Short mmCIF file of N, CA and C and ligand atoms in Angstrom, two decimals:
data_model
loop_
_atom_site.label_atom_id
_atom_site.label_comp_id
_atom_site.label_asym_id
_atom_site.label_seq_id
_atom_site.Cartn_x
_atom_site.Cartn_y
_atom_site.Cartn_z
N UNK D 1 5.53 27.46 3.72
CA UNK D 1 5.66 26.97 5.18
C UNK D 1 6.92 26.13 5.27
N UNK D 2 7.15 25.79 6.50
CA UNK D 2 8.37 25.03 6.87
C UNK D 2 7.93 23.88 7.99
N UNK D 3 8.57 22.71 7.68
CA UNK D 3 8.27 21.71 8.84
C UNK D 3 8.78 22.39 10.21
N UNK D 4 7.90 22.27 11.13
CA UNK D 4 8.23 22.87 12.55
C UNK D 4 8.61 21.92 13.37
N UNK D 5 8.30 22.09 14.78
CA UNK D 5 8.79 21.12 15.77
C UNK D 5 8.03 19.79 15.59
N UNK D 6 8.82 18.84 16.02
CA UNK D 6 8.43 17.41 15.88
C UNK D 6 7.40 17.16 17.27
N UNK D 7 6.20 16.82 17.05
CA UNK D 7 5.25 16.57 18.22
C UNK D 7 5.42 15.05 18.60
N UNK D 8 5.31 14.13 17.66
CA UNK D 8 5.47 12.94 18.04
C UNK D 8 6.40 12.17 17.22
N UNK D 9 7.48 11.50 17.72
CA UNK D 9 8.58 11.12 16.86
C UNK D 9 8.24 9.54 16.42
N UNK D 10 9.08 9.08 15.21
CA UNK D 10 8.84 7.90 14.84
C UNK D 10 8.82 6.79 15.70
N UNK D 11 9.85 6.87 16.82
CA UNK D 11 10.00 5.80 17.71
C UNK D 11 8.61 5.86 18.62
N UNK D 12 8.27 7.10 19.06
CA UNK D 12 7.05 6.97 19.84
C UNK D 12 5.76 6.37 19.05
N UNK D 13 5.73 6.71 17.80
CA UNK D 13 4.56 6.34 16.99
C UNK D 13 4.75 4.57 16.99
N UNK D 14 5.74 4.07 16.73
CA UNK D 14 5.95 2.91 16.69
C UNK D 14 5.58 1.93 18.06
N UNK D 15 6.00 2.62 18.87
CA UNK D 15 5.91 1.98 20.34
C UNK D 15 4.36 2.14 20.73
N UNK D 16 3.73 3.03 20.31
CA UNK D 16 2.27 3.21 20.57
C UNK D 16 1.51 2.29 19.77
N UNK D 17 1.66 2.36 18.49
CA UNK D 17 1.11 1.26 17.55
C UNK D 17 1.13 -0.19 18.00
N UNK D 18 2.36 -0.44 18.52
CA UNK D 18 2.69 -1.94 19.09
C UNK D 18 1.67 -2.17 20.12
N UNK D 19 1.43 -1.10 20.98
CA UNK D 19 0.56 -1.36 22.12
C UNK D 19 -1.03 -1.45 21.78
N UNK D 20 -1.14 -0.57 20.75
CA UNK D 20 -2.67 -0.56 20.29
C UNK D 20 -2.86 -2.02 19.66
N UNK D 21 -1.91 -2.39 18.66
CA UNK D 21 -1.97 -3.77 18.03
C UNK D 21 -2.11 -4.78 19.05
N UNK D 22 -1.46 -4.78 20.09
CA UNK D 22 -1.45 -5.88 21.05
C UNK D 22 -2.96 -6.03 21.64
N UNK D 23 -3.27 -4.94 21.93
CA UNK D 23 -4.82 -4.72 22.56
C UNK D 23 -5.89 -5.06 21.56
N UNK D 24 -5.54 -4.80 20.45
CA UNK D 24 -6.73 -5.33 19.23
C UNK D 24 -6.56 -6.76 19.08
N UNK D 25 -5.50 -7.14 19.09
CA UNK D 25 -5.22 -8.74 19.00
C UNK D 25 -5.99 -9.43 20.20
N UNK D 26 -5.73 -9.04 21.23
CA UNK D 26 -6.35 -9.52 22.31
C UNK D 26 -7.86 -9.60 22.31
N UNK D 27 -8.31 -8.23 21.98
CA UNK D 27 -9.99 -7.99 21.99
C UNK D 27 -10.53 -8.61 20.90
N UNK D 28 -9.91 -9.01 19.88
CA UNK D 28 -10.64 -9.54 18.69
C UNK D 28 -10.18 -10.95 18.53
N UNK D 29 -9.85 -11.76 19.28
CA UNK D 29 -9.57 -13.08 19.21
C UNK D 29 -10.99 -13.74 18.80
N UNK D 30 -10.88 -14.57 17.89
CA UNK D 30 -12.04 -15.47 17.43
C UNK D 30 -12.97 -14.65 16.60
N UNK D 31 -12.62 -13.26 16.41
CA UNK D 31 -13.73 -12.54 15.79
C UNK D 31 -13.44 -12.40 14.24
N UNK D 32 -14.20 -11.86 13.46
CA UNK D 32 -13.98 -11.61 11.89
C UNK D 32 -13.64 -10.10 11.70
N UNK D 33 -12.45 -9.78 12.00
CA UNK D 33 -12.11 -8.28 12.02
C UNK D 33 -11.86 -7.94 10.66
N UNK D 34 -12.27 -6.74 10.44
CA UNK D 34 -12.12 -5.87 9.03
C UNK D 34 -11.45 -4.57 9.66
N UNK D 35 -10.54 -4.05 9.15
CA UNK D 35 -9.97 -2.89 9.19
C UNK D 35 -10.61 -1.92 8.25
N UNK D 36 -11.18 -0.75 8.64
CA UNK D 36 -11.50 0.26 7.47
C UNK D 36 -10.70 1.47 7.51
N UNK D 37 -9.72 1.72 6.55
CA UNK D 37 -9.27 2.86 6.68
C UNK D 37 -9.74 3.97 5.99
N UNK D 38 -9.68 5.23 6.66
CA UNK D 38 -10.30 6.45 5.74
C UNK D 38 -9.14 7.28 5.13
N UNK D 39 -9.34 6.92 3.75
CA UNK D 39 -8.20 7.65 2.98
C UNK D 39 -8.19 9.16 2.94
N UNK D 40 -7.40 9.88 2.58
CA UNK D 40 -5.95 9.11 2.28
C UNK D 40 -5.20 9.08 3.50
N UNK D 41 -5.27 9.89 4.62
CA UNK D 41 -4.47 9.89 5.63
C UNK D 41 -4.15 8.77 6.44
N UNK D 42 -5.29 7.99 6.59
CA UNK D 42 -5.14 6.84 7.51
C UNK D 42 -4.22 5.68 6.84
N UNK D 43 -3.85 5.84 5.59
CA UNK D 43 -2.99 4.56 4.95
C UNK D 43 -1.98 4.27 5.63
N UNK D 44 -1.14 5.21 6.05
CA UNK D 44 0.13 4.99 6.85
C UNK D 44 0.01 4.48 8.17
N UNK D 45 -0.98 4.89 8.96
CA UNK D 45 -1.31 4.31 10.14
C UNK D 45 -1.86 2.90 10.15
N UNK D 46 -2.75 2.62 9.12
CA UNK D 46 -3.26 1.39 8.93
C UNK D 46 -2.25 0.41 8.74
N UNK D 47 -1.24 0.85 7.89
CA UNK D 47 -0.28 -0.31 7.38
C UNK D 47 0.72 -0.60 8.42
N UNK D 48 0.98 0.32 9.34
CA UNK D 48 1.81 0.09 10.26
C UNK D 48 1.15 -0.65 11.51
N UNK D 49 -0.09 -0.24 11.97
CA UNK D 49 -0.78 -0.87 13.11
C UNK D 49 -1.15 -2.24 12.52
N UNK D 50 -1.51 -2.36 11.39
CA UNK D 50 -1.91 -3.81 10.91
C UNK D 50 -0.78 -4.92 11.16
N UNK D 51 0.47 -4.38 10.93
CA UNK D 51 1.58 -5.29 11.27
C UNK D 51 1.81 -5.43 12.58
N UNK D 52 1.20 -4.85 13.68
CA UNK D 52 1.32 -5.34 15.01
C UNK D 52 0.04 -6.02 15.46
N UNK D 53 -0.88 -6.32 14.56
CA UNK D 53 -2.12 -7.11 14.86
C UNK D 53 -1.78 -8.47 14.49
N UNK D 54 -1.73 -9.46 15.35
CA UNK D 54 -1.57 -10.83 15.06
C UNK D 54 -2.83 -11.74 14.98
N UNK D 55 -3.65 -11.34 13.84
CA UNK D 55 -4.98 -12.00 13.49
C UNK D 55 -5.13 -11.98 11.96
N UNK D 56 -5.84 -12.85 11.33
CA UNK D 56 -6.04 -12.70 9.93
C UNK D 56 -7.08 -11.65 9.66
N UNK D 57 -6.64 -10.38 9.78
CA UNK D 57 -7.59 -9.19 9.39
C UNK D 57 -7.67 -9.13 7.90
N UNK D 58 -8.81 -8.42 7.47
CA UNK D 58 -9.00 -7.96 6.31
C UNK D 58 -8.89 -6.52 6.22
N UNK D 59 -8.82 -5.92 5.11
CA UNK D 59 -8.52 -4.42 4.84
C UNK D 59 -9.75 -3.95 3.81
N UNK D 60 -10.12 -2.75 4.22
CA UNK D 60 -10.97 -2.21 3.26
C UNK D 60 -10.81 -0.66 3.42
N UNK D 61 -11.17 0.17 2.32
CA UNK D 61 -10.98 1.67 2.46
C UNK D 61 -12.23 2.45 2.19
N UNK D 62 -12.36 3.54 2.80
CA UNK D 62 -13.28 4.54 2.30
C UNK D 62 -12.44 5.90 2.04
N UNK D 63 -13.01 6.71 1.06
CA UNK D 63 -12.56 7.82 0.86
C UNK D 63 -13.57 8.94 1.15
N UNK D 64 -13.05 9.77 1.86
CA UNK D 64 -14.51 10.99 1.96
C UNK D 64 -13.52 12.30 1.84
N UNK D 65 -14.53 13.13 1.64
CA UNK D 65 -13.95 14.52 1.52
C UNK D 65 -14.99 15.56 2.43
N UNK D 66 -14.38 16.22 3.20
CA UNK D 66 -15.41 17.08 3.71
C UNK D 66 -15.33 18.55 3.15
N UNK D 67 -16.51 19.02 2.76
CA UNK D 67 -16.44 20.29 2.18
C UNK D 67 -16.02 21.39 3.05
N UNK D 68 -15.34 22.37 2.69
CA UNK D 68 -14.59 23.36 3.54
C UNK D 68 -13.41 23.77 3.06
N UNK D 69 -12.66 24.73 3.79
CA UNK D 69 -11.42 25.29 3.50
C UNK D 69 -10.32 23.93 3.63
N UNK D 70 -9.10 24.25 3.20
CA UNK D 70 -8.07 23.29 3.44
C UNK D 70 -7.85 23.00 4.79
N UNK D 71 -7.92 23.75 5.82
CA UNK D 71 -7.60 23.39 6.99
C UNK D 71 -8.80 23.52 7.92
N UNK D 72 -10.05 23.51 7.58
CA UNK D 72 -11.28 23.60 8.56
C UNK D 72 -12.18 22.52 8.01
N UNK D 73 -12.88 21.75 9.05
CA UNK D 73 -13.86 20.81 8.56
C UNK D 73 -15.08 21.46 8.67
N UNK D 74 -16.11 21.17 7.70
CA UNK D 74 -17.35 21.73 7.71
C UNK D 74 -18.42 20.85 8.15
N UNK D 75 -18.10 19.45 8.24
CA UNK D 75 -19.15 18.55 8.84
C UNK D 75 -20.12 18.01 7.66
N UNK D 76 -19.98 18.60 6.54
CA UNK D 76 -20.64 17.82 5.48
C UNK D 76 -19.74 17.14 4.73
N UNK D 77 -20.00 15.86 4.58
CA UNK D 77 -19.21 14.85 4.13
C UNK D 77 -19.60 14.19 2.85
N UNK D 78 -18.82 13.96 1.83
CA UNK D 78 -19.16 13.26 0.71
C UNK D 78 -18.39 12.00 0.64
N UNK D 79 -18.92 11.00 0.29
CA UNK D 79 -18.30 9.73 -0.02
C UNK D 79 -17.72 9.52 -1.36
N UNK D 80 -16.47 9.60 -1.52
CA UNK D 80 -15.70 9.44 -2.83
C UNK D 80 -15.54 7.94 -3.21
N UNK D 81 -15.17 7.02 -2.28
CA UNK D 81 -15.08 5.73 -2.37
C UNK D 81 -15.62 4.98 -1.27
N UNK D 82 -16.57 4.10 -1.57
CA UNK D 82 -17.24 3.31 -0.51
C UNK D 82 -16.59 2.04 -0.41
N UNK D 83 -16.94 1.34 0.76
CA UNK D 83 -16.22 0.05 1.07
C UNK D 83 -16.50 -0.84 -0.26
N UNK D 84 -15.68 -1.88 -0.39
CA UNK D 84 -15.70 -2.70 -1.60
C UNK D 84 -16.61 -3.88 -1.13
N UNK D 85 -16.70 -4.22 0.03
CA UNK D 85 -17.48 -5.43 0.58
C UNK D 85 -18.55 -4.83 1.75
N UNK D 86 -19.45 -5.85 1.85
CA UNK D 86 -20.57 -5.98 2.82
C UNK D 86 -19.87 -5.98 4.25
N UNK D 87 -20.46 -5.15 5.08
CA UNK D 87 -19.89 -5.41 6.67
C UNK D 87 -21.04 -6.02 7.51
N UNK D 88 -22.02 -6.49 7.04
CA UNK D 88 -23.23 -6.91 7.92
C UNK D 88 -22.61 -8.10 8.71
N UNK D 89 -22.58 -8.11 9.94
CA UNK D 89 -22.29 -9.17 10.77
C UNK D 89 -20.83 -9.29 10.92
N UNK D 90 -19.84 -8.24 10.48
CA UNK D 90 -18.53 -8.02 10.50
C UNK D 90 -18.01 -7.41 11.86
N UNK D 91 -16.93 -7.76 12.18
CA UNK D 91 -16.44 -6.78 13.47
C UNK D 91 -15.62 -5.73 12.72
N UNK D 92 -16.01 -4.64 12.73
CA UNK D 92 -15.49 -3.55 11.79
C UNK D 92 -14.70 -2.51 12.90
N UNK D 93 -13.38 -2.22 12.56
CA UNK D 93 -12.54 -1.38 13.07
C UNK D 93 -12.31 -0.22 12.24
N UNK D 94 -12.68 1.05 12.50
CA UNK D 94 -12.23 2.07 11.62
C UNK D 94 -11.07 2.67 12.16
N UNK D 95 -10.13 2.90 11.11
CA UNK D 95 -8.84 3.57 11.55
C UNK D 95 -8.75 4.91 11.05
N UNK D 96 -8.40 5.74 11.71
CA UNK D 96 -8.24 7.05 11.48
C UNK D 96 -6.78 7.75 11.68
N UNK D 97 -6.33 8.61 11.03
CA UNK D 97 -5.10 9.22 11.48
C UNK D 97 -5.23 10.46 12.62
N UNK D 98 -6.38 11.29 12.57
CA UNK D 98 -6.48 12.16 13.44
C UNK D 98 -8.03 12.38 13.71
N UNK D 99 -8.26 12.61 14.91
CA UNK D 99 -9.64 13.28 15.29
C UNK D 99 -9.40 14.74 15.57
N UNK D 100 -10.18 15.66 14.72
CA UNK D 100 -9.95 17.02 14.95
C UNK D 100 -11.51 17.45 15.48
N UNK D 101 -12.07 17.99 14.54
CA UNK D 101 -13.59 18.39 14.95
C UNK D 101 -14.40 16.87 15.24
N UNK D 102 -14.13 15.89 14.83
CA UNK D 102 -14.68 14.51 14.71
C UNK D 102 -15.91 14.49 13.82
N UNK D 103 -16.16 15.55 12.98
CA UNK D 103 -17.36 15.62 12.06
C UNK D 103 -17.41 14.37 11.19
N UNK D 104 -16.02 14.21 10.66
CA UNK D 104 -16.06 13.38 9.68
C UNK D 104 -16.29 11.83 10.10
N UNK D 105 -15.71 11.63 11.30
CA UNK D 105 -15.88 10.16 11.88
C UNK D 105 -17.22 10.03 12.32
N UNK D 106 -17.97 11.14 12.90
CA UNK D 106 -19.19 11.00 13.44
C UNK D 106 -20.18 10.80 12.23
N UNK D 107 -19.99 11.34 11.05
CA UNK D 107 -20.87 10.95 9.90
C UNK D 107 -20.35 9.59 9.40
N UNK D 108 -19.37 9.09 9.41
CA UNK D 108 -18.85 7.94 8.92
C UNK D 108 -19.53 6.81 9.74
N UNK D 109 -19.29 7.10 11.00
CA UNK D 109 -19.69 5.96 11.94
C UNK D 109 -21.29 5.80 11.84
N UNK D 110 -21.96 6.87 11.69
CA UNK D 110 -23.43 6.72 11.60
C UNK D 110 -23.84 6.04 10.30
N UNK D 111 -23.10 6.23 9.33
CA UNK D 111 -23.31 5.63 7.98
C UNK D 111 -22.87 4.05 7.81
N UNK D 112 -21.94 3.82 8.58
CA UNK D 112 -21.61 2.42 8.82
C UNK D 112 -22.54 1.43 9.74
N UNK D 113 -23.04 2.26 10.67
CA UNK D 113 -23.94 1.63 11.62
C UNK D 113 -25.22 0.90 10.91
N UNK D 114 -25.52 1.72 10.09
CA UNK D 114 -26.79 1.49 9.15
C UNK D 114 -26.57 0.08 8.57
N UNK D 115 -25.28 -0.28 8.23
CA UNK D 115 -25.07 -1.70 7.61
C UNK D 115 -24.91 -2.93 8.43
N UNK D 116 -25.30 -2.71 9.90
CA UNK D 116 -25.43 -3.80 10.72
C UNK D 116 -24.29 -4.57 10.95
N UNK D 117 -23.11 -3.95 11.28
CA UNK D 117 -21.92 -4.81 11.56
C UNK D 117 -22.04 -5.37 12.95
N UNK D 118 -21.36 -6.52 13.24
CA UNK D 118 -21.60 -7.30 14.40
C UNK D 118 -21.02 -6.32 15.52
N UNK D 119 -19.99 -5.55 15.30
CA UNK D 119 -19.47 -4.56 16.07
C UNK D 119 -18.58 -3.38 15.22
N UNK D 120 -18.60 -2.26 16.01
CA UNK D 120 -17.94 -1.22 15.20
C UNK D 120 -17.37 -0.28 16.25
N UNK D 121 -16.07 -0.07 15.97
CA UNK D 121 -15.13 0.54 16.98
C UNK D 121 -14.15 1.39 16.13
N UNK D 122 -13.39 2.42 16.86
CA UNK D 122 -12.65 3.20 16.26
C UNK D 122 -11.20 3.31 16.78
N UNK D 123 -10.23 3.48 15.94
CA UNK D 123 -8.89 3.42 16.40
C UNK D 123 -8.35 4.89 15.79
N UNK D 124 -7.62 5.82 16.53
CA UNK D 124 -6.99 6.88 15.97
C UNK D 124 -5.74 7.07 16.39
N UNK D 125 -4.86 7.49 15.84
CA UNK D 125 -3.25 7.72 16.21
C UNK D 125 -3.34 9.01 17.13
N UNK D 126 -4.10 10.13 16.44
CA UNK D 126 -4.10 11.33 17.17
C UNK D 126 -5.47 11.96 17.57
N UNK D 127 -5.35 12.70 18.67
CA UNK D 127 -6.62 13.29 19.10
C UNK D 127 -6.22 14.75 19.50
N UNK D 128 -6.87 15.58 18.72
CA UNK D 128 -6.65 17.04 19.24
C UNK D 128 -7.39 17.52 20.50
N UNK D 129 -6.45 17.98 21.42
CA UNK D 129 -7.41 18.35 22.84
C UNK D 129 -7.92 19.62 22.44
N UNK D 130 -8.90 20.19 23.46
CA UNK D 130 -9.26 21.53 23.43
C UNK D 130 -10.11 21.80 22.27
N UNK D 131 -10.78 20.66 21.76
CA UNK D 131 -11.57 21.00 20.53
C UNK D 131 -13.10 20.70 21.03
N UNK D 132 -14.20 21.32 20.72
CA UNK D 132 -15.62 21.07 20.95
C UNK D 132 -16.01 20.01 20.02
N UNK D 133 -16.12 18.96 20.25
CA UNK D 133 -16.62 17.82 19.28
C UNK D 133 -17.85 17.18 19.82
N UNK D 134 -18.60 16.63 18.76
CA UNK D 134 -19.74 15.64 19.21
C UNK D 134 -18.95 14.38 20.03
N UNK D 135 -19.73 13.69 20.97
CA UNK D 135 -19.24 12.72 21.75
C UNK D 135 -18.82 11.55 20.81
N UNK D 136 -17.48 11.09 20.88
CA UNK D 136 -17.03 10.15 19.90
C UNK D 136 -16.26 9.13 20.71
N UNK D 137 -16.48 7.79 20.65
CA UNK D 137 -15.92 6.76 21.62
C UNK D 137 -14.71 6.33 20.83
N UNK D 138 -13.48 6.72 21.09
CA UNK D 138 -12.25 6.21 20.47
C UNK D 138 -11.84 5.00 21.24
N UNK D 139 -11.97 3.91 21.05
CA UNK D 139 -11.60 2.70 21.79
C UNK D 139 -10.20 2.41 21.73
N UNK D 140 -9.41 2.89 20.83
CA UNK D 140 -7.89 2.70 20.71
C UNK D 140 -7.27 4.08 20.23
N UNK D 141 -6.66 4.72 21.12
CA UNK D 141 -6.19 6.11 20.83
C UNK D 141 -4.69 5.95 21.09
N UNK D 142 -4.05 6.83 20.23
CA UNK D 142 -2.66 7.11 20.37
C UNK D 142 -2.31 8.17 21.32
N UNK D 143 -2.27 9.34 20.65
CA UNK D 143 -1.63 10.55 21.43
C UNK D 143 -2.66 11.62 21.32
N UNK D 144 -2.62 12.24 22.60
CA UNK D 144 -3.36 13.63 22.64
C UNK D 144 -2.31 14.63 22.30
N UNK D 145 -2.83 15.39 21.30
CA UNK D 145 -1.86 16.62 20.87
C UNK D 145 -2.53 18.01 21.11
N UNK D 146 -2.09 19.09 21.03
CA UNK D 146 -2.39 20.51 21.06
C UNK D 146 -3.28 20.64 19.83
N UNK D 147 -4.17 21.60 19.92
CA UNK D 147 -5.07 21.77 18.93
C UNK D 147 -4.32 22.80 17.68
N UNK D 148 -3.35 22.23 17.14
CA UNK D 148 -2.60 22.98 16.00
C UNK D 148 -2.52 22.07 14.86
N UNK D 149 -2.46 22.73 13.60
CA UNK D 149 -2.37 21.91 12.39
C UNK D 149 -1.04 21.24 12.26
N UNK D 150 -1.01 19.83 12.00
CA UNK D 150 0.10 19.09 11.93
C UNK D 150 0.19 18.25 10.72
N UNK D 151 1.54 17.78 10.51
CA UNK D 151 1.87 17.22 9.20
C UNK D 151 2.61 15.84 9.40
N UNK D 152 2.60 14.96 8.44
CA UNK D 152 3.52 13.72 8.64
C UNK D 152 2.57 12.68 8.95
N UNK D 153 3.16 11.39 8.70
CA UNK D 153 2.66 10.28 9.31
C UNK D 153 1.15 10.08 8.55
N UNK D 154 1.05 10.47 7.22
CA UNK D 154 -0.38 10.47 6.55
C UNK D 154 -0.85 11.79 6.43
N UNK D 155 -0.57 12.54 7.52
CA UNK D 155 -1.43 13.95 7.35
C UNK D 155 -0.60 15.05 6.43
N UNK D 156 -1.47 15.59 5.86
CA UNK D 156 -0.94 16.58 4.64
C UNK D 156 -1.07 17.85 4.84
N UNK D 157 -0.38 18.73 4.26
CA UNK D 157 -0.33 20.10 4.12
C UNK D 157 -0.47 20.32 2.69
N UNK D 158 -1.64 20.83 1.88
CA UNK D 158 -1.84 20.75 0.57
C UNK D 158 -1.24 19.82 -0.18
N UNK D 159 -1.67 18.42 0.20
CA UNK D 159 -1.52 17.12 -0.38
C UNK D 159 -0.01 16.62 -0.09
N UNK D 160 0.82 17.48 0.48
CA UNK D 160 2.26 16.95 0.58
C UNK D 160 2.56 16.58 2.00
N UNK D 161 3.73 16.19 2.38
CA UNK D 161 4.23 15.71 3.72
C UNK D 161 3.58 14.52 4.36
N UNK D 162 2.65 13.76 3.69
CA UNK D 162 2.29 12.62 4.25
C UNK D 162 3.35 11.48 4.51
N UNK D 163 4.43 11.67 3.87
CA UNK D 163 5.40 10.64 4.05
C UNK D 163 6.53 10.81 5.08
N UNK D 164 6.17 12.05 5.82
CA UNK D 164 7.05 12.23 6.94
C UNK D 164 6.91 11.07 7.99
N UNK D 165 7.98 10.32 8.42
CA UNK D 165 7.84 9.23 9.26
C UNK D 165 7.54 9.75 10.92
N UNK D 166 7.40 11.15 11.04
CA UNK D 166 6.89 11.66 12.38
C UNK D 166 5.79 12.66 12.13
N UNK D 167 5.43 13.24 13.29
CA UNK D 167 4.27 14.22 13.28
C UNK D 167 4.89 15.36 13.61
N UNK D 168 4.68 16.56 12.94
CA UNK D 168 5.43 17.64 13.16
C UNK D 168 4.32 18.96 13.11
N UNK D 169 4.59 20.00 13.64
CA UNK D 169 3.87 21.23 13.46
C UNK D 169 4.21 21.66 12.32
N UNK D 170 3.23 22.71 11.68
CA UNK D 170 3.60 23.45 10.52
C UNK D 170 3.98 24.71 11.12
N UNK D 171 5.26 25.37 10.50
CA UNK D 171 5.65 26.70 10.69
C UNK D 171 5.22 27.66 9.61
N UNK D 172 4.53 28.72 9.76
CA UNK D 172 4.25 29.53 8.55
C UNK D 172 5.40 30.45 8.50
N UNK D 173 5.94 30.77 7.24
CA UNK D 173 7.07 31.66 7.01
C UNK D 173 6.33 32.47 5.87
N UNK D 174 6.86 33.75 5.68
CA UNK D 174 6.40 34.65 4.75
C UNK D 174 7.29 34.37 3.41
P1 IMP H 201 -12.20 16.20 11.39
O1 IMP H 201 -12.34 17.65 11.69
O2 IMP H 201 -12.19 15.39 12.63
O3 IMP H 201 -13.44 15.80 10.66
O4 IMP H 201 -11.18 15.80 10.66
C1 IMP H 201 -11.16 15.36 9.12
C2 IMP H 201 -9.67 15.11 8.41
O5 IMP H 201 -9.21 16.35 8.45
C3 IMP H 201 -8.77 14.15 9.29
O6 IMP H 201 -9.11 12.92 8.92
C4 IMP H 201 -7.49 14.47 8.65
O7 IMP H 201 -7.52 13.93 7.28
C5 IMP H 201 -7.84 16.22 8.42
N1 IMP H 201 -7.01 16.83 9.60
C6 IMP H 201 -7.54 17.45 10.67
N2 IMP H 201 -6.51 17.81 11.21
C7 IMP H 201 -5.62 17.78 10.62
C8 IMP H 201 -4.22 18.46 10.80
O8 IMP H 201 -3.84 19.07 11.69
N3 IMP H 201 -3.38 18.22 9.65
C9 IMP H 201 -3.64 17.66 8.63
N4 IMP H 201 -4.86 17.06 8.43
C10 IMP H 201 -5.75 17.16 9.49
MG1 MG H 202 -6.87 15.12 5.10
#
């Protein structure tokens, strides 16, 4: 494969994360915010978004794997790494790179809800349009993109390209 067209540039991403961070800063004044990143993809978004949040936030991470092929989600999720800390009574903001089928997040939110956080919300940099998915309330969303497979800014193709500073399409070549 080749790196295809740039869908969202590094400058656009930074401006959007600044906006999202400002809103989060406003909304979570006086709250006890913990950011929960979904590994591995979300680590880039989380690192940059967090630096636009002007609050004493805590970080935690979960790692999940959805059974299925490399580019299709099956909805069956396995927790590879759980949170290090309890979230009961905490204000939890789950940070994701992309919402595709939404199945991973649907499962994750249900799983976290059971732990009785004071609040539970969702931030995602990218939302794929034109996908039939369970209702998902993304409180802080970045960009809507066409339903194509993309790489960069945390998103991988066979484990690679997560370090691209922008989001690009994948171009298949023989
Ligand atoms: P879901 O289909 O919304 O459950 O997406 C689950 C995970 O699949 C996301 O968190 C990403 O890690 C990955 N994913 C979904 N779409 C893409 C893509 O276009 N490129 C790379 N990874 C993706
Ligand atoms: Mg992934």
